[in-house]
XYZ file of C-alpha atoms in Angstrom:
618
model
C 0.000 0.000 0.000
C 1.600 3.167 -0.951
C 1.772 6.071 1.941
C 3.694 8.838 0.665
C 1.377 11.882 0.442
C 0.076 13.087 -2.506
C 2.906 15.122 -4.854
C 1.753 18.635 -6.259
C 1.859 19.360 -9.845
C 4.809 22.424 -9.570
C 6.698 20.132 -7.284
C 6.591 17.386 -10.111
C 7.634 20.376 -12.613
C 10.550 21.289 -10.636
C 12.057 17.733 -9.701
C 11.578 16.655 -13.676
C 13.445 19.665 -14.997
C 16.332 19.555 -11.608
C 16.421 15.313 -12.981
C 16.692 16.709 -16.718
C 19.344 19.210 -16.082
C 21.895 16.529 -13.844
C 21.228 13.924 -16.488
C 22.127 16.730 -19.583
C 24.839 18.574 -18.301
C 26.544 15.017 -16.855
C 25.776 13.675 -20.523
C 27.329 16.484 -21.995
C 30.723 16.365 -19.985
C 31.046 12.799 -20.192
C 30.369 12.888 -23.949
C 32.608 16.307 -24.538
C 34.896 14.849 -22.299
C 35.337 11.307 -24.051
C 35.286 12.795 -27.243
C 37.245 15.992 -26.668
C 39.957 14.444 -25.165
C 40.190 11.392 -27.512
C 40.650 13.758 -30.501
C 42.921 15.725 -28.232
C 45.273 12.838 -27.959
C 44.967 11.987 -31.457
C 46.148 15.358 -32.634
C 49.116 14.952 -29.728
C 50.277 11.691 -30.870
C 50.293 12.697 -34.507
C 52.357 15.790 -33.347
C 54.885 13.535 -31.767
C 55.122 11.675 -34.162
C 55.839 14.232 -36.981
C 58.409 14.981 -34.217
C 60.040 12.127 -34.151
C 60.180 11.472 -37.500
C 62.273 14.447 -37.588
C 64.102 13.330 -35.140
C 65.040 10.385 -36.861
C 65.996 11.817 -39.693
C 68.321 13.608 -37.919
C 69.714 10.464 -36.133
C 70.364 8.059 -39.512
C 73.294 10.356 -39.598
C 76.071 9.639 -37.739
C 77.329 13.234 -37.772
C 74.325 14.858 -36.079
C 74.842 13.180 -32.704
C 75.312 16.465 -30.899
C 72.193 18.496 -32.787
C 70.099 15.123 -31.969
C 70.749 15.493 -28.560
C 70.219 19.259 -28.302
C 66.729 18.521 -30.125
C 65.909 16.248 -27.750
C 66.727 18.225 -24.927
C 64.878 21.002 -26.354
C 61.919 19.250 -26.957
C 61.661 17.519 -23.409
C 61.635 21.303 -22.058
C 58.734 22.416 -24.697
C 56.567 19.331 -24.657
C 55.704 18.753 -21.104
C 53.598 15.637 -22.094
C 56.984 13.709 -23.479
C 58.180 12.211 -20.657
C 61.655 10.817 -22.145
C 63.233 10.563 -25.384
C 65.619 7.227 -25.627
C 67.797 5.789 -28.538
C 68.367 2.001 -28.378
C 70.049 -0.020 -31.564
C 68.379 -2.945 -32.792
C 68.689 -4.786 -35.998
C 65.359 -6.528 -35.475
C 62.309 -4.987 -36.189
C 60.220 -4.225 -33.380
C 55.871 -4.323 -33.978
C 54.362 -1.588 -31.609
C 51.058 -1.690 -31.359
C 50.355 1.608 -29.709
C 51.228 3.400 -31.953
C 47.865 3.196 -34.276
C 45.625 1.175 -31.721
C 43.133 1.604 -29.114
C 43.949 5.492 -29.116
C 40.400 6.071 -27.034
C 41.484 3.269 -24.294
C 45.416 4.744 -24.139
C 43.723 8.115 -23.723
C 41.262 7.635 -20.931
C 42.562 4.948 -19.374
C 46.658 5.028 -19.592
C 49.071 6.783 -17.258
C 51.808 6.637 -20.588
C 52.683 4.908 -23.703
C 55.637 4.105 -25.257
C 55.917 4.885 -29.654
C 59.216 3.388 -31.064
C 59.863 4.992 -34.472
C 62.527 3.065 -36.460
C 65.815 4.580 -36.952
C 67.475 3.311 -40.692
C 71.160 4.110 -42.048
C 69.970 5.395 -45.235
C 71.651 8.190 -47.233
C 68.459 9.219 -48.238
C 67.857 9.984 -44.804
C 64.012 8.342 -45.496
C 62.677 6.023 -42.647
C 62.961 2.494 -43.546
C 60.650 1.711 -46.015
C 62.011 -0.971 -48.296
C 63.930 -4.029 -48.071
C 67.468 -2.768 -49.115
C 67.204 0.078 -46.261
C 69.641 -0.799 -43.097
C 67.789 -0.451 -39.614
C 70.160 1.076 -37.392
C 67.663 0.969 -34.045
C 64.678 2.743 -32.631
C 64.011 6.157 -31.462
C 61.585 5.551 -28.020
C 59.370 8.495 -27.277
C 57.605 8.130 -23.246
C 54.257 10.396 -23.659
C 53.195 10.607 -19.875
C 48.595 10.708 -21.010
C 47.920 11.954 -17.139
C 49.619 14.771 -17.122
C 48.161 15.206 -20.944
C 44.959 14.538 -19.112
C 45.087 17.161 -16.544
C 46.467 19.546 -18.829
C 43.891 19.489 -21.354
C 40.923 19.579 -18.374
C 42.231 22.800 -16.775
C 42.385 24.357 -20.537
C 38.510 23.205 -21.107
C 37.724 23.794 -17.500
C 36.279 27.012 -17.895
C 34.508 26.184 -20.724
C 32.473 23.689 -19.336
C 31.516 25.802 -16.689
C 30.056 28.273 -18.839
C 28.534 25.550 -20.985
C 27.035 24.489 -17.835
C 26.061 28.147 -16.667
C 24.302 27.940 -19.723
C 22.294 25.117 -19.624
C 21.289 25.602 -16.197
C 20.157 29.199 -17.305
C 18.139 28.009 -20.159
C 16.597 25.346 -18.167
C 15.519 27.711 -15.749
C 13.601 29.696 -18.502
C 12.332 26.271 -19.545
C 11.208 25.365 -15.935
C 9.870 29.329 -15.493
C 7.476 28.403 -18.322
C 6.573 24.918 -17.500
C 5.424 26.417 -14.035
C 2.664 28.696 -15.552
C 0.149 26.411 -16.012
C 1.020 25.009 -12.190
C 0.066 28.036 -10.718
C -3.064 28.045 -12.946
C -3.729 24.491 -11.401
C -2.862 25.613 -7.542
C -4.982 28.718 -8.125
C -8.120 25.895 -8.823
C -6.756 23.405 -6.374
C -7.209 26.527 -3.405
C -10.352 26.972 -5.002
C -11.202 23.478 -4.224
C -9.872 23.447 -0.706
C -12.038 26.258 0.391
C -15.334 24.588 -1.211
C -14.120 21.483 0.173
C -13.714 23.013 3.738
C -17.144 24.728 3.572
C -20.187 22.586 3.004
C -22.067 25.097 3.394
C -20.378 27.571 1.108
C -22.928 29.227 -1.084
C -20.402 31.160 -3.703
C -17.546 30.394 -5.439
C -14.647 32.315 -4.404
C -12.414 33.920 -6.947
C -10.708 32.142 -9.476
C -7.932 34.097 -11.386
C -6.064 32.649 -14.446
C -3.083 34.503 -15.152
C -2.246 32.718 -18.079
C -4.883 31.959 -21.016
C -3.976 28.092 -21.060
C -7.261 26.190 -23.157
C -6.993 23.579 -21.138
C -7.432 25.258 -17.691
C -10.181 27.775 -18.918
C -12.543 24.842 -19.602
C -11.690 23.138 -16.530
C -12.302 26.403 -14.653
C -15.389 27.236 -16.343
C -16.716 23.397 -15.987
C -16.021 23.832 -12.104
C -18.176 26.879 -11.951
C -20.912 25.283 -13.945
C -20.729 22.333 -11.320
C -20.736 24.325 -8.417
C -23.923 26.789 -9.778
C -25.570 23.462 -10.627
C -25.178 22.489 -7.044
C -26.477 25.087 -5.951
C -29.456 24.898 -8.009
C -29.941 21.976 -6.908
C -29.586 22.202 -3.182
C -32.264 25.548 -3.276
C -34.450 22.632 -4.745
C -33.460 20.288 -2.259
C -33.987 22.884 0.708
C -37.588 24.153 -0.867
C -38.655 20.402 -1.440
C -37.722 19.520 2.373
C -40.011 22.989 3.603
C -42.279 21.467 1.221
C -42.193 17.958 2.845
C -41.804 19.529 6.350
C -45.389 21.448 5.567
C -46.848 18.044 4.227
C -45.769 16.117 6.838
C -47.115 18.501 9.398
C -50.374 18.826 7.517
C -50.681 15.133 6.917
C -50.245 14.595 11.309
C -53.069 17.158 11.847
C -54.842 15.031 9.086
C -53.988 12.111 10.348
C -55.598 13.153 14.107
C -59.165 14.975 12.294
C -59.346 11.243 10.221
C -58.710 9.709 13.559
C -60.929 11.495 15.329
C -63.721 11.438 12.277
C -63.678 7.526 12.071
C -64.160 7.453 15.981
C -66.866 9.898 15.700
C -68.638 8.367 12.905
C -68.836 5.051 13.819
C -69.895 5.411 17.394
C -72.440 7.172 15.598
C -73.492 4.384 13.492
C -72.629 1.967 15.912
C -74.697 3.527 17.951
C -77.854 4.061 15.079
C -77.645 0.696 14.519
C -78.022 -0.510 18.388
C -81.338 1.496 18.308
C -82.711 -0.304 14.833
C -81.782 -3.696 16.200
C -82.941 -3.015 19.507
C -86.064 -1.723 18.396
C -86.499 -4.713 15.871
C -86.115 -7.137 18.969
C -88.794 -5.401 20.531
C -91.497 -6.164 18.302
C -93.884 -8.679 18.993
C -93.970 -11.548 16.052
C -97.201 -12.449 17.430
C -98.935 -9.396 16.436
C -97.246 -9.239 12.886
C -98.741 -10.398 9.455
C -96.582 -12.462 7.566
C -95.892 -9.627 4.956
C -94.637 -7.347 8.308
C -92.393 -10.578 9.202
C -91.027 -10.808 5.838
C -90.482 -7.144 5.881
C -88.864 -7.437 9.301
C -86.334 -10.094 8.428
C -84.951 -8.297 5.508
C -84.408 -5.906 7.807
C -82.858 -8.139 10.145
C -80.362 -9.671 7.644
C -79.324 -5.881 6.507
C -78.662 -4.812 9.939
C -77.024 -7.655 10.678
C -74.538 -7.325 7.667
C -74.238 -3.678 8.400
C -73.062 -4.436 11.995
C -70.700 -6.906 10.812
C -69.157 -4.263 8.346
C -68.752 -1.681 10.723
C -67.417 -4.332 12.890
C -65.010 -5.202 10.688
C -64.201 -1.307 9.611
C -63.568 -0.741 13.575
C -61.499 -3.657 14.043
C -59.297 -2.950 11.036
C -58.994 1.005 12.178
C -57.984 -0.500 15.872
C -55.206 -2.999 14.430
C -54.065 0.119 11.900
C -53.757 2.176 14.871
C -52.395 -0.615 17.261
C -55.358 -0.518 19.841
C -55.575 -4.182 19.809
C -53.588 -6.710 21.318
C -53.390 -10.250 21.778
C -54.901 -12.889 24.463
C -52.851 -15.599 24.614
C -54.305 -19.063 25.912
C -54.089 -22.589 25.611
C -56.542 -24.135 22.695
C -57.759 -26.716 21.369
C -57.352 -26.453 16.890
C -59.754 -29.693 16.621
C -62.184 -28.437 18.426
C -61.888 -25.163 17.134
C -61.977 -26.250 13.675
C -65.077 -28.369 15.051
C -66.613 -25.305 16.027
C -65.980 -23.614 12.074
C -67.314 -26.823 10.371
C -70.956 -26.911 12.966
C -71.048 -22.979 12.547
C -70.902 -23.032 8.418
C -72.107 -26.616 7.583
C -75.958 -25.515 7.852
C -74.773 -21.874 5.519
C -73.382 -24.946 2.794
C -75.578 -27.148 2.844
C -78.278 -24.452 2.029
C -75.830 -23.604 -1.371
C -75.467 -27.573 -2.044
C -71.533 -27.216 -1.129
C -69.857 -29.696 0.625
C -67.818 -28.642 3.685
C -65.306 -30.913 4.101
C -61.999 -31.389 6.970
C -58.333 -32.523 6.535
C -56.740 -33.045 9.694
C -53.271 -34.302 9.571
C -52.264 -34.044 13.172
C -53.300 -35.644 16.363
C -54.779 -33.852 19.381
C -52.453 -31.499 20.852
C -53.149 -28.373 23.078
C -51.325 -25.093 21.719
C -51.619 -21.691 23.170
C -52.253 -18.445 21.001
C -55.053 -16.402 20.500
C -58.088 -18.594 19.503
C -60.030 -15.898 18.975
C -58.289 -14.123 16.653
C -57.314 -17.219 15.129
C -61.217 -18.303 14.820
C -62.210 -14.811 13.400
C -59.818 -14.821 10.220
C -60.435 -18.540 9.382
C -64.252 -17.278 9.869
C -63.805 -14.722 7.167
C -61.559 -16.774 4.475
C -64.746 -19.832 4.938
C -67.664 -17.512 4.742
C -65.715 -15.517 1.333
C -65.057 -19.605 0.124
C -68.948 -20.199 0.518
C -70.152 -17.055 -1.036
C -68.106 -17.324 -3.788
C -68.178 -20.978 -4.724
C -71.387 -21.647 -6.953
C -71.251 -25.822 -7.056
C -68.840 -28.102 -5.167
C -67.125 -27.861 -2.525
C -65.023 -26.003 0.622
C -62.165 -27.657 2.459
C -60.350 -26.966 5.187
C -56.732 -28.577 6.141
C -54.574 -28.176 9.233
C -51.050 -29.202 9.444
C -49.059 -29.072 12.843
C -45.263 -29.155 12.869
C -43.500 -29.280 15.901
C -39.754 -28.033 16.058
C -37.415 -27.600 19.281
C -38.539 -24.336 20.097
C -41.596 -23.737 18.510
C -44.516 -25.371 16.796
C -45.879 -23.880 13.624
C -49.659 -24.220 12.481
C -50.640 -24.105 8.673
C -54.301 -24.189 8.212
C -55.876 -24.368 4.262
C -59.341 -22.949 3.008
C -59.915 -24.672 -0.160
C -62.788 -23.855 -3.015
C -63.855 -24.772 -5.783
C -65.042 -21.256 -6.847
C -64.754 -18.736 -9.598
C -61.655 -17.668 -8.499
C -59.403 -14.668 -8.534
C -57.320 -13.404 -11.529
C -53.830 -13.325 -10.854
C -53.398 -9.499 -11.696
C -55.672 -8.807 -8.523
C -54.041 -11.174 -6.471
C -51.862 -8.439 -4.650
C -54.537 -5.990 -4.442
C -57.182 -8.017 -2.737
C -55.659 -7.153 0.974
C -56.259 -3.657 0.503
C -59.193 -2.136 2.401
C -62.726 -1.676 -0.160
C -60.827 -3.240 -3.218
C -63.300 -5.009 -5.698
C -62.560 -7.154 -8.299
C -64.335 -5.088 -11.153
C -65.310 -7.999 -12.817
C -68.836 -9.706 -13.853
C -68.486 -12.724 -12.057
C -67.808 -10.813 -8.857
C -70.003 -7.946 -8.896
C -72.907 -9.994 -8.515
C -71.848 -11.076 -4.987
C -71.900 -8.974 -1.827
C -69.380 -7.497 0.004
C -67.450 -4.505 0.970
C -63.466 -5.812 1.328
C -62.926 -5.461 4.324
C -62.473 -8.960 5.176
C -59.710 -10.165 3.740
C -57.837 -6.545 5.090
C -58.720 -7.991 8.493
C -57.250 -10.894 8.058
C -54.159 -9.627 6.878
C -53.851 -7.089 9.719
C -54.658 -9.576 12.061
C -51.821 -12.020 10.970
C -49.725 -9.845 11.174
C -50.558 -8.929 14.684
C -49.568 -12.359 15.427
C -46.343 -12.598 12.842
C -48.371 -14.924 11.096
C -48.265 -15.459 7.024
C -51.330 -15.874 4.437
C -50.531 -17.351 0.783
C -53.189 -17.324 -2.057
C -52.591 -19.795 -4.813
C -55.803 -19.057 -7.375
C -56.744 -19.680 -10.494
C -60.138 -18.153 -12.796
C -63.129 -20.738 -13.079
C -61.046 -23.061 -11.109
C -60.915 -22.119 -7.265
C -58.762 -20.245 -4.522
C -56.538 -21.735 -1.947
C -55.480 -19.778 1.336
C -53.103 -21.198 3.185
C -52.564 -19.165 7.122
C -48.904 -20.610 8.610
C -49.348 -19.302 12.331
C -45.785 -19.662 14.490
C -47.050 -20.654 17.988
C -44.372 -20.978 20.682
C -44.492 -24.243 22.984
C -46.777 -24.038 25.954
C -43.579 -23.856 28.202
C -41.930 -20.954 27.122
C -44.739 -18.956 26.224
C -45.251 -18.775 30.095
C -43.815 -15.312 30.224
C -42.682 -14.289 33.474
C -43.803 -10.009 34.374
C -40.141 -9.116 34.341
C -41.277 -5.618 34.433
C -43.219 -6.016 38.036
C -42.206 -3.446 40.317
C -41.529 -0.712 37.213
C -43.771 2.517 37.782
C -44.406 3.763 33.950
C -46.270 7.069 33.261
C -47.918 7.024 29.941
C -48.657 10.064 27.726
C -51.831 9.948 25.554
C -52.998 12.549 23.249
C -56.230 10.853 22.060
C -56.101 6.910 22.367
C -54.018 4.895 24.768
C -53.508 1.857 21.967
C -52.661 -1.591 23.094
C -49.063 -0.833 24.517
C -50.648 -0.108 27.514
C -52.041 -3.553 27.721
C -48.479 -4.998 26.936
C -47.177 -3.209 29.254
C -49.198 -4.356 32.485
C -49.563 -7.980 31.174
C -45.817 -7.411 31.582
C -46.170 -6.775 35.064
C -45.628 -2.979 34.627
C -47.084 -0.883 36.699
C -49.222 2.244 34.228
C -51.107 5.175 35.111
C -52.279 6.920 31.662
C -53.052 10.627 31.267
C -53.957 12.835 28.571
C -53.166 16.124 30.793
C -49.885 17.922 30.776
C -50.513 19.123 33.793
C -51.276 16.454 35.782
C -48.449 14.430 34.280
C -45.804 17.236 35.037
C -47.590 17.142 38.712
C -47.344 13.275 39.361
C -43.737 12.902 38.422
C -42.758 16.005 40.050
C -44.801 14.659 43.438
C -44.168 11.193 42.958
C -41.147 8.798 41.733
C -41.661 7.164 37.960
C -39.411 4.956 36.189
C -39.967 6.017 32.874
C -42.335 8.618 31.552
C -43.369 7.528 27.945
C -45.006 9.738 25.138
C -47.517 7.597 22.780
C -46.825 7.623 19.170
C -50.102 10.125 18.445
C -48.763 12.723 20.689
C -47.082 15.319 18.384
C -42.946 15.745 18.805
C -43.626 19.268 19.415
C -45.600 18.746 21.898
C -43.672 15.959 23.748
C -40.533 18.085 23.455
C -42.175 21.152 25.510
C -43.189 18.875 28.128
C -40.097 17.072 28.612
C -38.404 20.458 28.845
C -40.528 21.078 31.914
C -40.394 18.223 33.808
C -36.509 18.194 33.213
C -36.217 22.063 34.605
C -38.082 20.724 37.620
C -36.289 17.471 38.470
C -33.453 17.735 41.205
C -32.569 14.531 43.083
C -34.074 11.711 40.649
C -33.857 11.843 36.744
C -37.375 9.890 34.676
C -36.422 7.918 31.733
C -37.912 9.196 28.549
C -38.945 7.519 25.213
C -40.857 9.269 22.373
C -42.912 6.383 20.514
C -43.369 7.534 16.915
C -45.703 5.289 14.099
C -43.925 3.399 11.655
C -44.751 5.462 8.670
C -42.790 8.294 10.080
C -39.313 6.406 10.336
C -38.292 8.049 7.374
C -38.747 11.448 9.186
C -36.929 10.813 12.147
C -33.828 12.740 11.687
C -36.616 15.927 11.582
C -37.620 15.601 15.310
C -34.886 13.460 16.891
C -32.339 16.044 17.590
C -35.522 18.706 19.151
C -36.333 15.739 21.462
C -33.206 15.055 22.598
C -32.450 18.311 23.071
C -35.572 18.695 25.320
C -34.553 15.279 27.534
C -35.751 12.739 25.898
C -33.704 9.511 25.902
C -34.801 7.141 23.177
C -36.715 7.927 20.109
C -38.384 4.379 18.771
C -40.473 2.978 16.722
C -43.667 1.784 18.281
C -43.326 -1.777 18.913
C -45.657 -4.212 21.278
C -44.391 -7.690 21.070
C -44.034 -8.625 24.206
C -40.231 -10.102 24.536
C -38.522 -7.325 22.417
C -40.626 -4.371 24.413
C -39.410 -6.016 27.339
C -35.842 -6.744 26.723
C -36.294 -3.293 24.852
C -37.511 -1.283 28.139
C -34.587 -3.594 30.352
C -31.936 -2.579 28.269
C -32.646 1.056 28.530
C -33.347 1.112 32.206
C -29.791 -1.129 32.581
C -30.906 -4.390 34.225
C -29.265 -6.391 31.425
């Protein structure tokens, strides 16, 4: 993995042009020097040896000792690279090498050579150059190449300083212009520091180019576009989250009127329809003709279907808003499959259906809530009836018993019209009819099969629908049902004192909560609740999910400006369609003193485990 921090463009610049210079100006002395010098000592030799041939000219004749020797001396004082001058007699020939090989290793690499120029007796005075001339000996000239060497650096010395004054000069001007567009680019790059150091920076700062480089111009004027563009967008952003913020607020106070409007009107109807059927039960059959019976039965039938729709409405309203909670007890499922088969056999047999059982378990004893249980296998047999023309309506049950748990899988078979598979998703949703023929001769107002969706899911159960057009619909309800030995839950919460903070309905966490073992006074006054807790010692004071965070924060603020030896636990229970809007009223509530901010849950373990955690007993 490579550490080393990030380089900067101008540093680059100036290391590849410091780099380019060494490697040049080395290049060029080693080259100049190599090739300067070898030429050097070429032109040296060659001078020597015009020298000596001169010299032995002069010594073929015998008379000319005396001037040979003065020459010599003379030259060994003018030519300070001849090191010695020698005269040896030979009648042999004598093959030097030196004299026209390897002159670039003899002049870089040799402290001297030796040249032997041949010495002949002819008249002529000619160097030997033929058979019939008489070698007399050899005329040995020393050439010391280091001092040669050093002579010939000091003479170029102060040319390759200015050579190199030079270069180092014009790469400088090179380097000056290679660093424009740097400072262009570390101009942007500050740019970029400062936006990247200010999130919330709403305007560029100034970018100047002082040099008109293409390149940079469109990279600085694609920057700017960015950052406008981002701006743009985040003035959208910020007006779409007022927007939302407004929404959300008017869809709470919506939220509460609906709430309070579905209360209202069906304790109204409710409350109609009491009157009609109480005032129906009243009459005396006796005293009726058998048109007024007639007439009274089809009213009968139509209040009785209008109580069990409103029934249904309420229930589904109470499980939306989580007002309903579960009784769990031990039950039989034969007999309360038993019970389902006596209660719709006579409703079949007046269709000509066949209501039929598949058990495929022995007795056993389970514990849930039978009631709920009973209610949506009620609904899926009575729909299987009413739509099932000819044939027939089964019911299965399946037990399967694991280490922990046991799991329950009941099936309501028809042979009916059936459901198109396009609908099949749709069908759980509150008032949705299949806009069809075939079904919009039968009664009903969907709210059944809502029910039974809300209601298995109350008790984490699952319902499948496997259907098919002109052949039938299968439902199949899995219920998970914990063994009758662990579903003995101990109140681990007995001895907790819990104040609970209602706006308009109190739900079923209440009921949780004291099956629990909790112990839960409810109010819906601010007052009274900032007067209990500041009179009496609570545990935990919690705020139910239709109390507004506004409101719950300007409470909590009170009671935490009035608290001095103990300190109440808070939690803010918010619905589970606003988890999305959390981060909105989180940081207000916990600013006020409230401790947790959860979504509203009510199964009995995790709330409990939940509410231990928080207060530290695990």
């Amino acid at each position: 993995m490579n550490n080393r921090p990030p380089q900067t463009l101008s540093t680059l610049i100036w290391q590849s042009i410091l780099q380019t210079i060494i490697l040049a100006v080395s290049a060029g002395l080693f080259v100049s020097f190599v090739y300067g010098f070898v030429q050097y000592y070429k032109e040296t030799r060659q001078h020597i040896q015009e020298i000596a041939t001169l010299l032995t000219i002069s010594a073929s004749i015998a008379e000319n000792t005396d001037v040979v020797d003065e020459q010599i001396q003379f030259l060994l004082e003018k030519e300070p690279s001849i090191e010695s001058i020698l005269f040896y007699t030979t009648s042999q020939p004598v093959v030097d090498a030196n004299q026209l090989r390897y002159d670039w290793k003899n002049a870089l690499f040799a402290n001297s050579i030796s040249l032997n120029y041949p010495v002949v007796g002819d008249p002529t005075n000619k160097i030997l150059s033929s058979k019939e001339d008489t070698l007399v000996g050899y005329l040995n000239v020393t050439v010391d190449i280091a001092m040669l060497r050093e002579d010939w650096i000091k003479s170029n010395l102060l040319l390759w300083l200015m050579t190199t004054l030079l270069a180092i000069i014009w790469a400088l001007f090179i380097l000056r212009k290679l660093n424009w567009p740097s400072k262009d680019v570390a101009t942007l790059s500050a740019a970029c520091d400062i936006v990247i150091k200010n999130p919330e920076l709403e305007r560029l700062p100034m970018i100047q180019q002082r040099f008109e480089f293409q390149e940079l111009i469109r990279i600085n004027q694609a920057f700017i576009t960015i950052f406008e563009r981002l701006q743009v967008a985040k003035q959208d952003y910020q007006a779409l989250a007022a927007l939302e913020k407004q929404l959300h607020h008017k869809d709470l106070s919506l939220d509460v009127q609906l709430r309070n409007f579905q209360s209202m009107i069906t304790h109204e109807l409710k409350t109609s329809l009491n009157a009609i059927v109480g005032g129906l039960q009243l009459l005396d059959d006796e005293r009726l003709s058998h048109e007024q019976k007639d007439a009274i039965d089809i009213i009968h039938n139509g209040s009785d279907k209008l109580v069990l729709t409103l029934d249904q409405i309420i229930q589904l309203n109470q499980i939306q808003k989580g007002q309903i909670s579960l009784q769990i007890h031990e039950f039989n499922p034969l007999q309360l499959i038993a019970d389902l088969l006596a209660d719709f056999e006579p409703i079949a047999k007046q269709k000509g259906l066949v209501l039929i059982s598949h058990i495929h378990h022995i007795d056993y004893v389970l514990e849930g809530d039978a009631a709920r249980i009973k209610q949506i296998l009620s609904i899926l047999i009575n729909n299987a009836i009413k739509f099932t023309p000819t044939g027939q309506v089964s019911i299965t049950s399946q037990l399967t018993h694991f280490n922990n748990s046991n799991r329950w899988q009941i099936g309501v078979a028809d042979t009916g019209i059936g459901i198109d598979s396009s609908f099949i998703d749709d069908i759980f949703n509150p008032f949705f009819q299949v806009d069809s023929s075939k079904t919009r001769q039968y009664e009903g107002s969907g709210i059944g099969l809502p029910v039974v969706k809300q209601m298995a899911q109350l008790m984490a159960a699952s319902v499948e629908v496997d259907s098919s057009l002109g052949v039938g619909t299968n439902f199949t309800v899995t219920i998970p049902m914990a063994n009758q030995r662990q579903s003995e839950q101990q109140q681990d919460l007995r001895g907790l004192k819990l104040i609970y903070y209602y706006y308009h309905e109190k739900g079923s966490l209440v009921d949780e909560l004291q099956r629990l073992g909790a112990d839960v006074v409810c109010y819906q006054n601010e007052q009274v609740v900032v007067d209990e807790i500041s009179t009496k010692k609570f545990d935990i004071l919690m705020f139910a999910e239709d109390v507004f965070s506004r409101k719950a924060a300007l409470l909590a603020s009170r009671i935490r400006a009035l608290e001095t030896e103990s300190r109440t636990l808070m939690v803010f229970w918010y619905p589970q369609q606003q988890i999305h809007d959390l981060a909105s009223f989180e940081f207000g509530l916990k600013v006020a003193g409230v401790d947790y901010c959860e979504v509203a849950k009510y199964e009995g373990k995790a709330l409990n485990d939940l509410l231990k955690y928080w207060l530290g007993w695990i």
